[in-house]
Coordinates of C-alpha atoms and ligand atoms in Angstrom, one line a residue:
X1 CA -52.8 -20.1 22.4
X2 CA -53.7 -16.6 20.5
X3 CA -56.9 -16.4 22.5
X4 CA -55.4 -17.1 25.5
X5 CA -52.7 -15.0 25.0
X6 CA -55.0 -11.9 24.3
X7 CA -57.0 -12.5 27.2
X8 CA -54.0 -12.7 29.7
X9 CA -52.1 -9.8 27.9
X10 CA -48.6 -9.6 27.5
X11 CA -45.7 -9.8 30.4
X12 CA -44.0 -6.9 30.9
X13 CA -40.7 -9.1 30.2
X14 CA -42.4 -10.6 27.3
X15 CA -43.7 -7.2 25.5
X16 CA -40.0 -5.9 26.0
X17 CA -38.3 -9.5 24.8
X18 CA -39.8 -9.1 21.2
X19 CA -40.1 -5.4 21.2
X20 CA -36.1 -5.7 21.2
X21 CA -36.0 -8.9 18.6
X22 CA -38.6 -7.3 16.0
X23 CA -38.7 -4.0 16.3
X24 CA -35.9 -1.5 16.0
X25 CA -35.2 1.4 18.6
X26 CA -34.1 5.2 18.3
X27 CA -30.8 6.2 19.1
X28 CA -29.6 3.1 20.1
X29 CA -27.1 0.5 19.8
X30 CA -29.7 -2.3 20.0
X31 CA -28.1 -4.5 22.8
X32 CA -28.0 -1.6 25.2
X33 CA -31.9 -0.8 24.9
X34 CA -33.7 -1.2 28.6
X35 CA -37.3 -0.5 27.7
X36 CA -39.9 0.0 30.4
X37 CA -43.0 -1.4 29.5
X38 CA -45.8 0.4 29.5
X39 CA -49.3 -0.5 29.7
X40 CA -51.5 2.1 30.6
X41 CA -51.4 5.6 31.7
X42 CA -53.6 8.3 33.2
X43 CA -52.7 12.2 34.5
X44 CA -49.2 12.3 35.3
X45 CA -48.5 8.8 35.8
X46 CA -48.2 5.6 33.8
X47 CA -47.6 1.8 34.4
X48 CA -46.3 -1.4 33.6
X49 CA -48.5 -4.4 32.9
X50 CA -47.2 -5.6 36.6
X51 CA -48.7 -2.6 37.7
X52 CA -45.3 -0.5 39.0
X53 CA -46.0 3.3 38.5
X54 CA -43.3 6.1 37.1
X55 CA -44.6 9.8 37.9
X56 CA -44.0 11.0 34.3
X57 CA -41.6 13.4 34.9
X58 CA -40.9 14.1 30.9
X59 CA -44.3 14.1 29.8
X60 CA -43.2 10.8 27.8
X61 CA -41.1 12.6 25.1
X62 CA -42.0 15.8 26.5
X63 CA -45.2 15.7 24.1
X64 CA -48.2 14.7 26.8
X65 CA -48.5 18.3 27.7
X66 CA -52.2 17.6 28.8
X67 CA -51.8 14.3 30.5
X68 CA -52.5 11.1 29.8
X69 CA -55.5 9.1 28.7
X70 CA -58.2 12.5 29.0
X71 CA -61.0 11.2 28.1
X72 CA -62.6 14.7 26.4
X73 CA -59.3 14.4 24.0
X74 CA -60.0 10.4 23.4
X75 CA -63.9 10.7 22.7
X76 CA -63.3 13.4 20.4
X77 CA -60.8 11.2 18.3
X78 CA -63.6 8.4 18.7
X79 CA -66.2 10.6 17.1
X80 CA -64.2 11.7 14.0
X81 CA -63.6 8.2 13.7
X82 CA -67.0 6.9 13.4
X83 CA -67.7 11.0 11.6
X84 CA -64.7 10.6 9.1
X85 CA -61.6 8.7 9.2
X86 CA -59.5 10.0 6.5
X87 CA -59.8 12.4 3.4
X88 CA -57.5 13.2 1.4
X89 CA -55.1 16.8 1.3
X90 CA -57.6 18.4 -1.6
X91 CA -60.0 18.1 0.2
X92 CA -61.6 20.8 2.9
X93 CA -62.8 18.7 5.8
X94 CA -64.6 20.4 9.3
X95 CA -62.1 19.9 11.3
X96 CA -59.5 20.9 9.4
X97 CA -61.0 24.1 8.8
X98 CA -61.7 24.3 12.5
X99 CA -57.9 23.8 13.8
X100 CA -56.8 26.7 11.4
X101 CA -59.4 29.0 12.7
X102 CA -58.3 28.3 16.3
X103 CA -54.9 28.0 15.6
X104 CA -54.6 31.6 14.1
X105 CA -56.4 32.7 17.1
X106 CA -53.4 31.2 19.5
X107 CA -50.5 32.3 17.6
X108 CA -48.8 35.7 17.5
X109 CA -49.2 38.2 15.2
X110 CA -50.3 37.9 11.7
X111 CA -49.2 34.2 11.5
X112 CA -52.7 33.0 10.5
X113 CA -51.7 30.2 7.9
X114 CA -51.0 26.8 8.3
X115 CA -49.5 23.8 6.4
X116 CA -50.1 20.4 8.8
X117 CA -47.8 17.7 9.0
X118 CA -47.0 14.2 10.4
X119 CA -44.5 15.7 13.1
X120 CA -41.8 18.1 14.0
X121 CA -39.1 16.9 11.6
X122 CA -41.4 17.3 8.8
X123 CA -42.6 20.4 9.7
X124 CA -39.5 22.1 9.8
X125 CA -38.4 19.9 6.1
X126 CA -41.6 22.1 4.9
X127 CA -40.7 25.4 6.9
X128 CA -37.3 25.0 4.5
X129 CA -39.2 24.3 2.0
X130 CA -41.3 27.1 2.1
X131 CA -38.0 29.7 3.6
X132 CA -36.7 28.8 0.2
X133 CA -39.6 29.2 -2.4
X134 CA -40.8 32.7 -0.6
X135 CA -37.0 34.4 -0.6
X136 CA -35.9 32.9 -3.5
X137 CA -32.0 31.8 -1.7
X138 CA -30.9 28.5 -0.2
X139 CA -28.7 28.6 2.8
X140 CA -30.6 28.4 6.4
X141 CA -28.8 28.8 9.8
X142 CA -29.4 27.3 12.8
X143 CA -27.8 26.8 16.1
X144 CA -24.9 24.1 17.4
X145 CA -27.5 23.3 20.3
X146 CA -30.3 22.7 19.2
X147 CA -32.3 19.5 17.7
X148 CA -34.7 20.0 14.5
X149 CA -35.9 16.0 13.6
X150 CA -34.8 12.9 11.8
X151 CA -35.5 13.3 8.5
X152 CA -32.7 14.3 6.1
X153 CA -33.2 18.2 5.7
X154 CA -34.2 18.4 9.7
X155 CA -31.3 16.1 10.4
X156 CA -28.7 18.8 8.9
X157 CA -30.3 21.6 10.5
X158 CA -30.0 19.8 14.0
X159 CA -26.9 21.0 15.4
X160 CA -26.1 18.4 18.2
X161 CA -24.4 15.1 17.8
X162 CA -27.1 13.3 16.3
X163 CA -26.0 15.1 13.0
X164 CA -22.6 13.7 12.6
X165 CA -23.7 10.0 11.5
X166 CA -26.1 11.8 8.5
X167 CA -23.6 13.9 6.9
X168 CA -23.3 14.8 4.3
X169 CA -26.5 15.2 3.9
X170 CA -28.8 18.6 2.1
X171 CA -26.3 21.4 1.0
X172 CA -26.6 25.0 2.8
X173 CA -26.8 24.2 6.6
X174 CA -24.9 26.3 8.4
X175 CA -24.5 26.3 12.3
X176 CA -24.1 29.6 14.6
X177 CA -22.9 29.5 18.3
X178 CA -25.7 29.6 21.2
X179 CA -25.4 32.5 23.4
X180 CA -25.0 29.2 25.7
X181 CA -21.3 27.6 25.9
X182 CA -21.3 25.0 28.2
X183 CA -21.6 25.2 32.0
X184 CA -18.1 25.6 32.6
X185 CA -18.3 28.7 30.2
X186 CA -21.2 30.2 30.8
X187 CA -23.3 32.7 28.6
X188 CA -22.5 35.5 26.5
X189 CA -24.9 38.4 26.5
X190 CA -27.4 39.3 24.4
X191 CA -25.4 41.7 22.7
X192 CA -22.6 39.5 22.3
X193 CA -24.5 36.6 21.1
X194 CA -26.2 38.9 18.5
X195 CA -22.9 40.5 17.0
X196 CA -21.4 36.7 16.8
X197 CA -24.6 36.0 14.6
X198 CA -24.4 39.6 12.7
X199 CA -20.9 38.9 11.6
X200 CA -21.8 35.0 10.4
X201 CA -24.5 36.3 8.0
X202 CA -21.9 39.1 6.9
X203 CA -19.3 35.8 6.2
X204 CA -21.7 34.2 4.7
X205 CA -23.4 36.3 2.5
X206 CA -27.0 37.4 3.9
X207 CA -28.4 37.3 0.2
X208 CA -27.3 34.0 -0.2
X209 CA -29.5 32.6 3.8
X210 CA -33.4 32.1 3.1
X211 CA -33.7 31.7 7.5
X212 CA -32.4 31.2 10.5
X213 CA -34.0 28.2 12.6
X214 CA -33.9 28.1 16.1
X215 CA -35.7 26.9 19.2
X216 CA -37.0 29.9 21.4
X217 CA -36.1 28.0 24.2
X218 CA -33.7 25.2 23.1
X219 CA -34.9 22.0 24.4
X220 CA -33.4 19.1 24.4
X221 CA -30.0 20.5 24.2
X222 CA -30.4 22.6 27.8
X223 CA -33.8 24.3 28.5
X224 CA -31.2 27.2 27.4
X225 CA -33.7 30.5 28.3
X226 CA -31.9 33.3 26.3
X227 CA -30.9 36.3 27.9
X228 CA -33.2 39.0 27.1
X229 CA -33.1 41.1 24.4
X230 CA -31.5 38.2 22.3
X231 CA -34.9 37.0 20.5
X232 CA -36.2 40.9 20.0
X233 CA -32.2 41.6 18.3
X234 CA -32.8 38.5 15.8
X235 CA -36.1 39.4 15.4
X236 CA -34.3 42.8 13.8
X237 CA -31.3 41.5 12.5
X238 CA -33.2 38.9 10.3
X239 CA -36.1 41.6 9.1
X240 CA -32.8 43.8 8.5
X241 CA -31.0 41.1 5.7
X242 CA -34.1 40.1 4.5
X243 CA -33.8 36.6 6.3
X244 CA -37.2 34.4 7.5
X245 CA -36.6 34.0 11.0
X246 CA -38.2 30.6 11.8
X247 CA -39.2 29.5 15.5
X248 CA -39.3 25.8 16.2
X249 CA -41.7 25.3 18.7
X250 CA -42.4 21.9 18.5
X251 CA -41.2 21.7 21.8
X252 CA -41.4 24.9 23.6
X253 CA -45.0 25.6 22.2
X254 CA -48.5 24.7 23.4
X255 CA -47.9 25.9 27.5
X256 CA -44.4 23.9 28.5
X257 CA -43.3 27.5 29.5
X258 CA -46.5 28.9 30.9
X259 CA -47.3 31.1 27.7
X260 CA -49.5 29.3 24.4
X261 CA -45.7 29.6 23.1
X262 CA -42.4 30.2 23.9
X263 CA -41.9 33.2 21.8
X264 CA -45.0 34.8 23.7
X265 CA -42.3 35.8 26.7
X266 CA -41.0 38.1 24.5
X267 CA -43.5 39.2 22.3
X268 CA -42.0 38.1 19.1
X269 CA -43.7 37.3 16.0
X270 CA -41.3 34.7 13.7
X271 CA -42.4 34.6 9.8
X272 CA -42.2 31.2 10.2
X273 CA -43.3 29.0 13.3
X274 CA -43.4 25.0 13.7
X275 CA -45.0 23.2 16.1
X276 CA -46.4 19.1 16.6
X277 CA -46.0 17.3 20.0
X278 CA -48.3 19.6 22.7
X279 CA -50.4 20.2 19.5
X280 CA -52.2 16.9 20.3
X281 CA -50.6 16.3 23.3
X282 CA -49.5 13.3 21.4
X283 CA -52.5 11.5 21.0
X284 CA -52.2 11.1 17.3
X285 CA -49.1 12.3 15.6
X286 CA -49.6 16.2 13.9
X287 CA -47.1 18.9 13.1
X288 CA -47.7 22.6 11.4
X289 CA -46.1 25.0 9.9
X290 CA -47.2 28.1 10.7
X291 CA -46.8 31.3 8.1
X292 CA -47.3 34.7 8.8
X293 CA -49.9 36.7 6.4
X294 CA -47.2 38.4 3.9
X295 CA -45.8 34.6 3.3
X296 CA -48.9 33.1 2.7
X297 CA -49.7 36.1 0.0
X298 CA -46.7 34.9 -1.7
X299 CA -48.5 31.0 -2.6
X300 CA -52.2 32.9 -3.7
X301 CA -50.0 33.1 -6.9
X302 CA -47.3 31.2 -6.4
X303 CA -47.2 27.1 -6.7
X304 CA -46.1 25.7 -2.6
X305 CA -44.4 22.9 -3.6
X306 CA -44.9 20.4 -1.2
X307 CA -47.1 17.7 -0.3
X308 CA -48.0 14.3 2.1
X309 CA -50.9 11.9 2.1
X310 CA -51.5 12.4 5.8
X311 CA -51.3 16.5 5.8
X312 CA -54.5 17.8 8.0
X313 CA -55.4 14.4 8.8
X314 CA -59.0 14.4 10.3
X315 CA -58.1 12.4 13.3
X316 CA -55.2 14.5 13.8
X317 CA -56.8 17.7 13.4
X318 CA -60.2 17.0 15.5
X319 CA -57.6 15.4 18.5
X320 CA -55.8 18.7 18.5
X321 CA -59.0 20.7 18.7
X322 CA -59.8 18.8 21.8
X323 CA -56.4 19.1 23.1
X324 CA -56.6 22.9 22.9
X325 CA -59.8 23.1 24.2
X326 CA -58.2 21.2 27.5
X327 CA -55.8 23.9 27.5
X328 CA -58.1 26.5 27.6
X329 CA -61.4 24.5 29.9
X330 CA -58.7 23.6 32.8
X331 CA -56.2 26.6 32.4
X332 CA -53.3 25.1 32.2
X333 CA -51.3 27.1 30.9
X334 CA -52.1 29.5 34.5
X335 CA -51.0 25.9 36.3
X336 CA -47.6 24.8 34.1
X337 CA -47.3 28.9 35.7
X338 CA -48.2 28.7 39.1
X339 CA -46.2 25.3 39.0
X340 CA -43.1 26.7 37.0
X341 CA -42.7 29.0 40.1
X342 CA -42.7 26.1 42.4
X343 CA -40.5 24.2 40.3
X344 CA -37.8 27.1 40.7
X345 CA -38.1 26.9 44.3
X346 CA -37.9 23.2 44.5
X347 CA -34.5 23.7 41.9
X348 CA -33.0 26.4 44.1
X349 CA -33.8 23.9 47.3
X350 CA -31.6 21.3 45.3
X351 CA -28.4 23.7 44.1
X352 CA -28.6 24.8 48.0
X353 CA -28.4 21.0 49.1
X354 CA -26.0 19.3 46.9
X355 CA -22.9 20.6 45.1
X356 CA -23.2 18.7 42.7
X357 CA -25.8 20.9 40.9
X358 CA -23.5 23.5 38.9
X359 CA -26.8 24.9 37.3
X360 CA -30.8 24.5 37.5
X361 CA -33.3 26.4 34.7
X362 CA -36.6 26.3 34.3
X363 CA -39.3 28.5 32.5
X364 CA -42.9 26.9 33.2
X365 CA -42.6 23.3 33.6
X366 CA -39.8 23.3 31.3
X367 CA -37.1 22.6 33.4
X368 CA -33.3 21.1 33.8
X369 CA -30.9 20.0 35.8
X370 CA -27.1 20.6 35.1
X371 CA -25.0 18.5 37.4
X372 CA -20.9 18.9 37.7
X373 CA -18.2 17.4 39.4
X374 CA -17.5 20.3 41.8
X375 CA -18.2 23.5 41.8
X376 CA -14.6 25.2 41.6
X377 CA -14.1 23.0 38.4
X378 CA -18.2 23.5 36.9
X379 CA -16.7 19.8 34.7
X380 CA -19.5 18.5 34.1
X381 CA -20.7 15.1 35.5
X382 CA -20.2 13.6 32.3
X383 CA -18.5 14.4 29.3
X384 CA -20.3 16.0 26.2
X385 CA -22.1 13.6 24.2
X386 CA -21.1 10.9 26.9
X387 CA -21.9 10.0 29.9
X388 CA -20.5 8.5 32.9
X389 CA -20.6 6.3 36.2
X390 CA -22.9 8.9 38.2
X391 CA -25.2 10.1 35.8
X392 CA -26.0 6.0 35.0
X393 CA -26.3 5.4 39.3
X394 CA -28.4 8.4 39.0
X395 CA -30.6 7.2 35.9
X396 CA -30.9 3.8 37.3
X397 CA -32.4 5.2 40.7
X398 CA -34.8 6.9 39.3
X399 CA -36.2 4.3 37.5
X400 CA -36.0 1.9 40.6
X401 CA -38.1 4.8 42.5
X402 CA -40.8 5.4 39.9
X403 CA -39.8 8.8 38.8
X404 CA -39.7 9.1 34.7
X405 CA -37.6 11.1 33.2
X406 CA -34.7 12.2 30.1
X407 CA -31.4 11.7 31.9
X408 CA -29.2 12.9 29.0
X409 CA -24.8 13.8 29.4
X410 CA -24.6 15.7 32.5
X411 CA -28.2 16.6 32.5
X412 CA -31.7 15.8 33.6
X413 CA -35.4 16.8 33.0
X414 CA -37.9 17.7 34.8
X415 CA -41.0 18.5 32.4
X416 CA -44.2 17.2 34.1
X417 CA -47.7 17.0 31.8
X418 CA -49.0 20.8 32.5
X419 CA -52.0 19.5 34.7
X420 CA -49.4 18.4 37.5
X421 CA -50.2 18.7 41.3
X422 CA -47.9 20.6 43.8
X423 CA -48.0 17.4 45.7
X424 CA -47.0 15.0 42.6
X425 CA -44.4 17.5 41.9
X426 CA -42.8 17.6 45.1
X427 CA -42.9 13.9 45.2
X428 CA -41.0 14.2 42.0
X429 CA -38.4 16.5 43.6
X430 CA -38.1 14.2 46.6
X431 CA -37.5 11.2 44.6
X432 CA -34.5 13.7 43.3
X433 CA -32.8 14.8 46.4
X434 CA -32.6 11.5 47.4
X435 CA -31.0 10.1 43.8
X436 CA -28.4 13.5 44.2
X437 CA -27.8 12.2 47.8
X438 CA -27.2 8.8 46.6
X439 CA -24.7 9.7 44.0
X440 CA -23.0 12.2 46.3
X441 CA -21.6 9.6 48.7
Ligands
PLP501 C1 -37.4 21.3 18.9 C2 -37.8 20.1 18.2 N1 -38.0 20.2 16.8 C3 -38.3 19.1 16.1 C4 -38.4 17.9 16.7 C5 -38.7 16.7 15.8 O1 -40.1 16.3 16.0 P1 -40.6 14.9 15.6 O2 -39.8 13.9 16.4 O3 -42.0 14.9 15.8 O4 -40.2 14.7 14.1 C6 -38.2 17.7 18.0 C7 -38.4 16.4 18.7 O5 -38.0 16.2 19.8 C8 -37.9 18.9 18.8 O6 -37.7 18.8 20.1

């Protein structure tokens, strides 16, 4: 039955049956899980195994940044393989050496050091880690909106809701307000935003906060772009109290906003920068920690203690070599550009059509729908942290119409893999209008 099994391959049905009896899912309330089975995938599309295709508006977990299934990334992570599966952290391997040669070539400034990881979460964990050995003091800030990982430390950083069920968890987290308060507020400026921050590190004792943590461009929380200025004045205010200013990029970086990184926009160079996801366009899990030159000085001397058996993994590092080199051979970081521009026109087309759309942003193909109940109101579709009626209609449709993507409170997503088409991603936008229409009636 095993044999014949393998050679049929799995139902659909079947694959997401014991998927939900054996395995356990993110975020979830088990009974309410609704996998989509997926079986393959290539460009910006992927499948189930009864061959129904989703245009992958998310870029799965807004990770795939080059696209699916490229076979230059695939055959490079074939030949480490059969070249050298695993070594461990002591030792120097090629492509280890490689990736931090090309990865101090792609990041800003003097950040030319860095510690690799498993993921995001644990590349912030070891951005703490490293914020609090180099200054010497314990607290780090971060923002209410914003989402750092999983793990413990990351969890208490992470500002949204997903917090609350880990606390209390590690000691000296402390949240600041976004320049961003909700649609039906709106956004402070720059100046504003950075006075509110000034006078928290003032309350809470700048000798006693080793960094502030915060996503250039916070992701899953909004695609909130900050108003200018507000990066450059942090940039100051934390050089000013002594305080590491750390970016997490794990999201923002590696072309979802048209530059390598989203700090790039406005020429910022953080002390301390993470980054995973886009790094291997997801291939094989890998985060980093990036330092800038003065930090690393600090561990010539100095013990860094911290440590994991899969840090600069071989497989991980020679698939993100390949995955830059995609970047760079089919310049797509020029197209999530040229394509972020027609994204903005395809957004204004939708806030123009339906009044149900109290906001649209996007930056590159980073991009996000804000939907609302009217416009005289801005309430929001659904509540925070909730959702509601429409937004499920909406959610629903877009799955029935084969357009993937992050429906999430009031909001939606729109992140294509960077190598998108102009015709793929008005077929995206059309599958749109007519879910807005749909829930408008
Ligand atoms: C900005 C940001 N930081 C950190 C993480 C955590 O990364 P990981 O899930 O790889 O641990 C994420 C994941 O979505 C993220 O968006």
């Amino acid at each position: 039955m095993k044999t014949a099994e393998a050679a049929a391959g799995l139902s659909g049905q079947t694959i997401v049956d014991l998927t939900r009896k054996h395995t356990l899912y993110e975020w979830s309330a088990q009974s309410a899980v609704d996998p989509i089975p997926v079986a393959g995938a290539k460009g910006c599309w992927f499948w189930t195994p009864e061959g129904k295709r989703f245009l992958d508006f998310n870029s799965q977990l807004m990770c795939v940044n080059a696209g699916h299934s490229d076979e230059r990334i695939i055959r490079a992570i074939q030949q480490q393989l059969e070249t050298l599966a695993y070594a461990n952290p002591f030792m120097a391997t090629e492509p280890r050496a490689r990736l931090g040669r090309k990865l101090a070539e792609i990041t800003p400034g003097d950040i030319d050091t860095f510690f690799f990881t498993n993921g995001g979460a644990e590349a912030n964990e070891n951005a703490v880690k490293l914020a609090r050995q180099y200054t010497g003091r314990h607290k780090i800030l971060s923002f209410y909106r914003s989402y750092h990982g999983a793990t413990a430390g990351a969890m208490m950083l992470t500002g949204d809701p997903r917090r609350w069920a880990a606390e209390p968890g590690m000691p000296g987290a402390v949240h600041v307000l976004n320049p961003y308060h909700g649609i039906q507020r709106g956004w402070d400026t720059a100046e504003q935003a950075l006075a509110m921050l000034e006078e928290t590190i003032q309350l809470e004792g700048a000798q006693t906060i080793a960094g502030f943590i915060l996503e250039p461009v916070t992701g899953t929380n909004g695609v909130l772009i900050p108003p200018d200025g507000y990066l450059q004045g942090v940039r100051d205010i934390c050089s000013r109290y002594g305080i590491l200013m750390i970016c997490d990029e794990v999201m923002s970086g590696f072309g979802r906003t048209g530059e390598w990184f989203a700090v790039d926009h406005w020429r910022i160079v953080p002390d301390l920068m993470t980054m995973a996801k886009g790094l291997t366009s997801a291939y094989v899990p890998l985060g980093a920690v990036g330092m800038r030159r003065h930090i690393a000085e600090h561990f010539r001397d100095k013990v860094f203690y911290g440590g994991l058996t899969y840090n600069s993994h071989p497989l991980a590092c020679a698939a993100a070599l390949a995955t830059l080199q995609v970047y760079e051979d089919d310049h797509l970081l020029d197209n999530a550009r040229r394509m972020g521009t027609v994204m903005t026109s395809l957004m204004n087309g939708l806030r123009e059509k339906h009044a149900i759309v109290g906001a649209t942003r996007n930056i590159g193909l980073f991009g996000l729908v804000e939907l609302v109940k009217d416009r005289q109101s801005m309430e929001p579709l659904a509540p925070f942290n909730g959702t509601s009626e429409p937004m499920k209609k909406l959610a629903k449709f877009f799955r029935e119409e084969g357009l993937y993507t992050f429906v999430r409170w009031n909001t939606f997503f729109a992140n294509p893999p960077l190598p998108i088409t102009e015709e793929e991603l008005r077929h995206g936008f059309e599958i749109i209008d007519r879910g807005l229409a749909s829930i408008e009636q």
